[in-house]
Short mmCIF file of C-alpha atoms and ligand atoms in Angstrom, two decimals:
data_model
loop_
_atom_site.label_atom_id
_atom_site.label_comp_id
_atom_site.label_asym_id
_atom_site.label_seq_id
_atom_site.Cartn_x
_atom_site.Cartn_y
_atom_site.Cartn_z
CA MET A 1 6.60 0.87 -32.25
CA LEU A 2 2.82 0.76 -32.10
CA LEU A 3 1.07 3.81 -30.56
CA GLY A 4 4.19 4.70 -28.65
CA LEU A 5 4.18 1.43 -26.72
CA SER A 6 7.62 0.21 -25.67
CA SER A 7 8.72 -3.29 -26.58
CA ALA A 8 8.27 -4.23 -22.91
CA ALA A 9 4.69 -3.00 -23.09
CA LEU A 10 4.11 -4.98 -26.28
CA ALA A 11 5.59 -8.08 -24.67
CA GLY A 12 3.18 -7.51 -21.80
CA ARG A 13 0.33 -7.31 -24.28
CA ALA A 14 1.31 -10.64 -25.77
CA ALA A 15 1.50 -12.06 -22.24
CA LEU A 16 -2.00 -10.69 -21.68
CA SER A 17 -3.52 -12.80 -24.42
CA VAL A 18 -1.60 -15.91 -23.36
CA ALA A 19 -2.70 -15.44 -19.78
CA ALA A 20 -6.27 -14.78 -20.90
CA ALA A 21 -6.33 -18.08 -22.75
CA ALA A 22 -4.79 -19.91 -19.79
CA SER A 23 -7.12 -18.57 -17.15
CA GLY A 24 -9.97 -21.04 -17.24
CA GLU A 25 -10.99 -20.48 -13.64
CA ALA A 26 -11.43 -16.73 -13.92
CA THR A 27 -13.43 -17.16 -17.12
CA LYS A 28 -15.87 -19.49 -15.41
CA THR A 29 -16.71 -17.05 -12.66
CA LEU A 30 -17.31 -14.27 -15.15
CA VAL A 31 -19.62 -15.98 -17.63
CA GLY A 32 -22.32 -13.53 -18.64
CA SER A 33 -20.11 -10.44 -18.23
CA GLU A 34 -20.09 -8.25 -21.28
CA THR A 35 -17.11 -6.25 -20.10
CA VAL A 36 -14.23 -7.84 -18.24
CA LEU A 37 -11.56 -5.51 -16.90
CA THR A 38 -8.09 -7.01 -16.67
CA ALA A 39 -6.02 -6.42 -13.55
CA ALA A 40 -2.36 -7.26 -12.93
CA ASP A 41 -0.55 -8.03 -9.68
CA VAL A 42 2.93 -9.48 -9.10
CA HIS A 43 1.80 -11.26 -5.93
CA VAL A 44 0.64 -14.83 -5.58
CA ASP A 45 -3.00 -15.79 -5.42
CA GLY A 46 -4.38 -15.19 -1.94
CA TYR A 47 -2.10 -12.20 -1.21
CA PRO A 48 -4.22 -9.39 0.34
CA THR A 49 -3.88 -7.11 -2.72
CA VAL A 50 -4.98 -9.91 -5.06
CA GLU A 51 -7.91 -10.74 -2.79
CA ALA A 52 -8.99 -7.11 -2.55
CA VAL A 53 -9.12 -6.59 -6.32
CA ARG A 54 -10.93 -9.88 -6.77
CA TRP A 55 -13.47 -8.78 -4.12
CA MET A 56 -13.90 -5.52 -6.04
CA GLY A 57 -14.64 -7.53 -9.16
CA GLU A 58 -17.25 -9.62 -7.38
CA VAL A 59 -19.03 -6.55 -6.03
CA ILE A 60 -19.02 -4.85 -9.43
CA HIS A 61 -20.20 -8.04 -11.12
CA ARG A 62 -23.11 -8.35 -8.68
CA GLU A 63 -24.06 -4.67 -8.81
CA THR A 64 -24.18 -4.61 -12.61
CA GLY A 65 -26.08 -7.88 -12.92
CA GLY A 66 -23.05 -9.51 -14.54
CA ARG A 67 -22.44 -6.77 -17.11
CA LEU A 68 -19.04 -5.76 -15.73
CA GLY A 69 -16.34 -7.74 -13.97
CA ILE A 70 -12.62 -7.92 -13.21
CA ARG A 71 -10.22 -10.74 -14.07
CA VAL A 72 -7.12 -10.68 -11.90
CA TYR A 73 -3.82 -11.94 -13.33
CA HIS A 74 -1.74 -12.60 -10.23
CA SER A 75 1.83 -13.90 -9.75
CA GLY A 76 3.30 -11.53 -12.32
CA GLN A 77 1.60 -13.34 -15.23
CA LEU A 78 1.51 -10.02 -17.08
CA GLY A 79 5.09 -9.06 -16.31
CA ARG A 80 6.87 -6.49 -14.20
CA GLU A 81 5.21 -3.64 -12.31
CA THR A 82 6.89 -1.03 -14.52
CA ASP A 83 5.42 -2.78 -17.58
CA ALA A 84 1.95 -2.94 -15.98
CA ILE A 85 2.10 0.82 -15.36
CA ASN A 86 2.91 1.52 -19.02
CA LEU A 87 0.35 -0.97 -20.31
CA ALA A 88 -2.33 0.77 -18.22
CA ARG A 89 -1.22 4.23 -19.32
CA PHE A 90 -1.71 3.25 -22.94
CA GLY A 91 -4.95 1.36 -22.37
CA ALA A 92 -3.62 -2.17 -22.99
CA LEU A 93 -4.27 -3.14 -19.36
CA ASP A 94 -7.21 -1.86 -17.30
CA ILE A 95 -6.04 -2.08 -13.68
CA ALA A 96 -2.49 -2.17 -12.29
CA ARG A 97 -1.88 -2.93 -8.63
CA VAL A 98 1.71 -1.88 -8.03
CA ASN A 99 3.86 -0.56 -5.22
CA ILE A 100 4.57 3.15 -4.90
CA ALA A 101 8.25 2.33 -5.39
CA ALA A 102 7.54 1.37 -9.02
CA LEU A 103 5.94 4.78 -9.54
CA ASN A 104 8.54 7.03 -7.91
CA ASN A 105 10.61 7.79 -11.00
CA ALA A 106 7.66 8.58 -13.28
CA PHE A 107 5.52 10.39 -10.66
CA PRO A 108 7.83 12.40 -8.35
CA LEU A 109 4.99 13.33 -5.97
CA THR A 110 4.83 9.65 -4.95
CA ASP A 111 8.32 9.99 -3.45
CA ILE A 112 6.78 11.34 -0.28
CA LEU A 113 5.16 7.97 0.44
CA ALA A 114 8.39 6.00 -0.04
CA LEU A 115 10.93 8.27 1.65
CA PRO A 116 12.46 6.94 4.90
CA TYR A 117 10.91 7.54 8.29
CA VAL A 118 8.08 9.76 7.06
CA PHE A 119 5.39 7.78 8.90
CA ASP A 120 5.50 6.81 12.58
CA SER A 121 3.03 3.94 12.46
CA THR A 122 0.49 2.15 10.30
CA ALA A 123 -2.27 4.26 11.88
CA HIS A 124 -0.37 7.42 10.94
CA MET A 125 0.11 6.24 7.35
CA ARG A 126 -3.57 5.33 7.04
CA ARG A 127 -4.61 8.78 8.30
CA ALA A 128 -2.37 10.43 5.70
CA LEU A 129 -3.51 8.19 2.84
CA ASP A 130 -7.19 8.62 3.74
CA GLY A 131 -6.76 12.39 4.05
CA ALA A 132 -5.65 15.30 1.88
CA PRO A 133 -2.06 14.08 1.21
CA GLY A 134 -3.36 10.76 -0.12
CA ARG A 135 -5.96 12.45 -2.30
CA GLU A 136 -3.34 14.77 -3.77
CA VAL A 137 -1.01 11.92 -4.71
CA LEU A 138 -3.86 9.89 -6.25
CA LYS A 139 -4.83 12.90 -8.35
CA ALA A 140 -1.28 13.25 -9.71
CA PHE A 141 -1.60 10.04 -11.75
CA GLU A 142 -4.10 11.66 -14.12
CA ALA A 143 -1.40 13.78 -15.72
CA ARG A 144 -0.03 10.63 -17.34
CA GLY A 145 -2.96 8.51 -18.37
CA LEU A 146 -3.85 6.86 -15.06
CA VAL A 147 -6.55 7.20 -12.44
CA GLY A 148 -5.50 6.58 -8.83
CA LEU A 149 -8.29 4.42 -7.41
CA ALA A 150 -6.94 3.70 -3.93
CA PHE A 151 -3.97 2.94 -1.71
CA TYR A 152 -3.49 -0.39 0.02
CA ASP A 153 -1.21 -1.18 2.96
CA SER A 154 2.21 -2.70 2.48
CA GLY A 155 3.42 -2.84 6.08
CA THR A 156 6.90 -1.59 6.82
CA ARG A 157 9.92 -2.52 4.78
CA CYS A 158 12.94 -4.00 6.59
CA PHE A 159 16.35 -5.28 5.44
CA TYR A 160 17.15 -9.00 5.33
CA ASN A 161 20.17 -10.90 4.08
CA HIS A 162 21.95 -14.25 4.16
CA VAL A 163 25.32 -12.94 5.42
CA ARG A 164 25.01 -11.48 8.93
CA PRO A 165 22.70 -9.88 11.49
CA VAL A 166 22.21 -6.12 10.98
CA VAL A 167 21.90 -3.77 13.97
CA GLU A 168 23.71 -0.62 12.82
CA PRO A 169 23.77 0.86 9.29
CA ALA A 170 27.50 -0.04 9.34
CA ASP A 171 26.46 -3.72 9.26
CA LEU A 172 24.99 -3.15 5.78
CA LYS A 173 28.32 -1.91 4.48
CA GLY A 174 29.36 -3.68 1.31
CA LEU A 175 26.24 -5.89 1.17
CA LYS A 176 24.63 -6.14 -2.25
CA ILE A 177 21.03 -5.30 -1.46
CA ARG A 178 18.23 -5.63 -4.00
CA VAL A 179 15.98 -2.59 -4.14
CA PRO A 180 12.96 -1.90 -6.36
CA PRO A 181 13.68 0.20 -9.47
CA SER A 182 13.20 3.54 -7.66
CA ASP A 183 15.70 6.35 -7.15
CA ILE A 184 14.41 6.69 -3.59
CA PHE A 185 15.29 3.11 -2.68
CA VAL A 186 18.61 3.20 -4.54
CA GLY A 187 19.51 6.44 -2.72
CA LEU A 188 18.43 5.14 0.65
CA ALA A 189 20.36 1.87 0.41
CA ARG A 190 23.44 3.83 -0.67
CA ALA A 191 23.02 6.35 2.17
CA LEU A 192 22.95 3.43 4.60
CA GLY A 193 26.22 2.04 3.23
CA ALA A 194 24.86 -0.88 1.17
CA ASN A 195 25.47 -1.55 -2.53
CA PRO A 196 22.00 -1.09 -4.07
CA THR A 197 21.06 -3.51 -6.85
CA PRO A 198 17.78 -2.59 -8.56
CA LEU A 199 15.95 -5.69 -9.80
CA SER A 200 12.33 -6.36 -10.62
CA TYR A 201 10.36 -8.32 -8.04
CA GLY A 202 10.20 -11.54 -10.04
CA GLU A 203 13.99 -11.80 -10.09
CA VAL A 204 14.63 -11.45 -6.37
CA PHE A 205 14.21 -15.01 -5.15
CA SER A 206 16.65 -16.55 -7.60
CA ALA A 207 19.09 -13.65 -7.20
CA LEU A 208 19.19 -14.47 -3.48
CA GLN A 209 19.41 -18.17 -4.07
CA THR A 210 22.30 -17.89 -6.53
CA ARG A 211 24.03 -15.34 -4.26
CA LEU A 212 23.94 -12.69 -6.98
CA ILE A 213 22.72 -10.46 -4.15
CA ASP A 214 23.30 -10.68 -0.39
CA GLY A 215 19.91 -9.41 0.66
CA ALA A 216 16.91 -7.26 -0.04
CA GLU A 217 14.28 -5.29 1.83
CA ASN A 218 10.53 -5.77 1.99
CA ASN A 219 7.60 -6.42 4.34
CA TRP A 220 6.81 -9.63 6.29
CA THR A 221 4.05 -10.79 3.97
CA THR A 222 6.14 -10.51 0.81
CA PHE A 223 9.18 -12.03 2.54
CA TYR A 224 7.02 -15.03 3.42
CA THR A 225 4.86 -15.50 0.30
CA SER A 226 7.83 -15.09 -2.08
CA ARG A 227 9.72 -17.70 0.01
CA GLN A 228 12.72 -15.35 0.24
CA PHE A 229 12.87 -16.28 3.95
CA GLU A 230 14.16 -19.70 2.94
CA VAL A 231 17.38 -18.16 1.62
CA ALA A 232 17.79 -14.93 3.66
CA ARG A 233 17.83 -15.86 7.34
CA HIS A 234 18.72 -12.52 9.02
CA TRP A 235 15.92 -9.96 9.33
CA ALA A 236 16.60 -6.48 10.77
CA MET A 237 13.68 -4.40 12.12
CA SER A 238 14.78 -1.25 10.26
CA GLU A 239 11.20 -0.31 9.27
CA HIS A 240 12.73 2.28 6.97
CA SER A 241 9.78 2.79 4.59
CA TYR A 242 6.01 2.24 4.55
CA SER A 243 5.87 2.54 0.74
CA PRO A 244 2.19 1.61 0.26
CA GLU A 245 0.50 -0.09 -2.69
CA ALA A 246 -1.32 1.87 -5.37
CA LEU A 247 -4.38 0.67 -7.27
CA LEU A 248 -4.40 2.38 -10.66
CA MET A 249 -6.77 2.28 -13.58
CA SER A 250 -6.20 3.17 -17.19
CA LYS A 251 -7.78 6.62 -17.65
CA GLN A 252 -8.56 5.82 -21.26
CA ARG A 253 -10.49 2.72 -20.20
CA LEU A 254 -12.32 4.38 -17.30
CA ASP A 255 -13.36 7.32 -19.50
CA SER A 256 -14.76 4.89 -22.08
CA LEU A 257 -17.29 3.46 -19.60
CA PRO A 258 -20.78 4.84 -18.88
CA ALA A 259 -20.91 7.34 -15.98
CA ALA A 260 -22.74 4.93 -13.66
CA ASP A 261 -20.07 2.25 -14.16
CA ARG A 262 -17.31 4.78 -13.57
CA GLU A 263 -18.91 5.81 -10.29
CA LEU A 264 -19.36 2.19 -9.27
CA ILE A 265 -15.69 1.38 -9.92
CA LEU A 266 -14.43 4.42 -8.02
CA ALA A 267 -16.74 3.78 -5.05
CA THR A 268 -16.02 0.04 -4.92
CA ALA A 269 -12.26 0.64 -5.02
CA LEU A 270 -12.58 2.83 -1.92
CA LYS A 271 -14.70 0.17 -0.22
CA SER A 272 -12.03 -2.42 -0.94
CA VAL A 273 -9.56 -0.51 1.27
CA PRO A 274 -11.00 -1.56 4.67
CA TYR A 275 -11.51 -5.06 3.24
CA MET A 276 -7.82 -5.18 2.30
CA ARG A 277 -6.58 -3.69 5.59
CA GLU A 278 -8.38 -6.31 7.64
CA ARG A 279 -6.77 -9.07 5.58
CA TRP A 280 -3.42 -7.30 5.59
CA ASP A 281 -3.24 -7.08 9.38
CA ARG A 282 -3.97 -10.77 9.70
CA ARG A 283 -1.58 -11.91 6.95
CA GLU A 284 1.26 -9.70 8.18
CA ALA A 285 1.09 -11.20 11.68
CA GLU A 286 0.76 -14.75 10.32
CA SER A 287 3.70 -14.25 7.95
CA ARG A 288 5.97 -12.96 10.69
CA ALA A 289 5.02 -15.84 12.97
CA ALA A 290 5.65 -18.37 10.20
CA VAL A 291 9.15 -17.15 9.29
CA GLU A 292 10.19 -16.83 12.93
CA LYS A 293 8.96 -20.35 13.56
CA ASP A 294 11.04 -21.48 10.61
CA GLY A 295 14.15 -20.07 12.29
CA VAL A 296 14.72 -16.65 10.70
CA LYS A 297 16.68 -14.53 13.18
CA VAL A 298 15.13 -11.12 13.87
CA THR A 299 17.28 -8.30 15.25
CA ASP A 300 16.18 -4.94 16.60
CA VAL A 301 18.16 -2.15 14.98
CA ASP A 302 19.62 1.05 16.36
CA ARG A 303 16.69 3.07 14.98
CA LYS A 304 18.31 6.44 15.73
CA ALA A 305 21.44 5.52 13.79
CA PHE A 306 19.32 4.41 10.81
CA GLN A 307 17.30 7.61 10.91
CA GLN A 308 20.43 9.74 11.14
CA ALA A 309 22.10 7.96 8.25
CA ALA A 310 18.96 8.42 6.13
CA ALA A 311 18.38 12.06 7.13
CA PRO A 312 20.58 13.74 4.46
CA MET A 313 18.83 11.98 1.57
CA LEU A 314 15.42 12.75 3.10
CA GLU A 315 16.39 16.41 3.48
CA ALA A 316 17.72 16.58 -0.07
CA HIS A 317 14.31 15.46 -1.38
CA LEU A 318 12.50 17.90 0.89
CA LYS A 319 14.13 20.78 -1.01
CA ASP A 320 11.35 20.20 -3.54
CA THR A 321 8.48 22.56 -2.64
CA ASP A 322 5.66 20.07 -3.20
CA LEU A 323 7.37 17.27 -1.31
CA ASN A 324 8.18 19.66 1.50
CA ARG A 325 4.56 20.79 1.82
CA LEU A 326 3.26 17.20 1.72
CA TYR A 327 5.86 16.16 4.29
CA ARG A 328 4.69 18.87 6.68
CA GLU A 329 1.03 17.92 6.13
CA ILE A 330 1.84 14.28 6.84
CA ARG A 331 3.91 15.04 9.92
CA ALA A 332 1.04 17.16 11.27
CA LEU A 333 -1.05 13.96 11.24
CA ALA A 334 1.50 11.99 13.31
C1 GTR B 1 6.11 -5.60 -2.33
C2 GTR B 1 5.00 -5.00 -3.15
C3 GTR B 1 5.08 -5.45 -4.57
C4 GTR B 1 6.46 -5.22 -5.15
C5 GTR B 1 7.54 -5.68 -4.22
C6 GTR B 1 8.93 -5.25 -4.67
O1 GTR B 1 6.04 -5.14 -1.01
O2 GTR B 1 3.76 -5.40 -2.61
O3 GTR B 1 4.08 -4.79 -5.28
O4 GTR B 1 6.63 -3.85 -5.45
O5 GTR B 1 7.35 -5.22 -2.90
O6 GTR B 1 9.74 -4.93 -3.82
O7 GTR B 1 9.20 -5.26 -5.88
#
């Protein structure tokens, strides 16, 4: 093993050079850059996270007179989110845009952002992420080789499946539900009576199509852009988690840059947040409209029953002092 990199990380590194060679378009727009930062995202081109990081790259490119830029590898070209996190930690990837769920197991403080029914609304979540709780979680990444640049929205996650409408947690009983590889999501699905099946994002569509799983949970925009709506036709408005996106940079790489470039990257990442939110709000509404028009059946759930079923696992996590304090800080912003 080279420099402690796992075989998955090494595979990701190989993918990095293949993708670099294949990406003619990105190369064209960055001619003249001396330093090109590589960024990974599992989402398709045009997804709000991909657009936000690309916008960041354009601003940085302009501000440095073409000296510094960002090349975004979208659609999971560089592999799974867990691989991207490790690649960035060891400096083989510069920027990883991943969901908080992919970070839960390695960074326990992030649990607070994924736990069920912590936020009341998008406005509440944004207040918390823009305030002290958000800053504290971003800071926590530095302990393991990463710099937390920013949080992006990810809407609210809801359950969907191809078997039956879900109104009560009891309707999830026995359903094989894909969850991201996070103990929080595994625990939550189990607490609600489902059979949790952790899979990486890239595997979900075909797992639904081949009936390996009965359903999954995610936000409207992902449900639409991943085309999972074509195979899972029952959507339940459980809104059980807001689990936002994290934009992370390799600490090793950031530290290697001149101070002015470091400042520019940090400041531009923060400026990309309102840019992303505006796009997010639009895409989320458009995605919902598109899948409903296509015939996906949306049911309102018994929210109280969902909250009650999730309460014991939430409380178990709140026994941790740091999570408990963050929870109270976040609830005070409701
Ligand atoms: C999406 C998120 C992705 C990925 C995916 C998943 O909402 O934007 O980064 O984590 O969920 O469930 O794997």
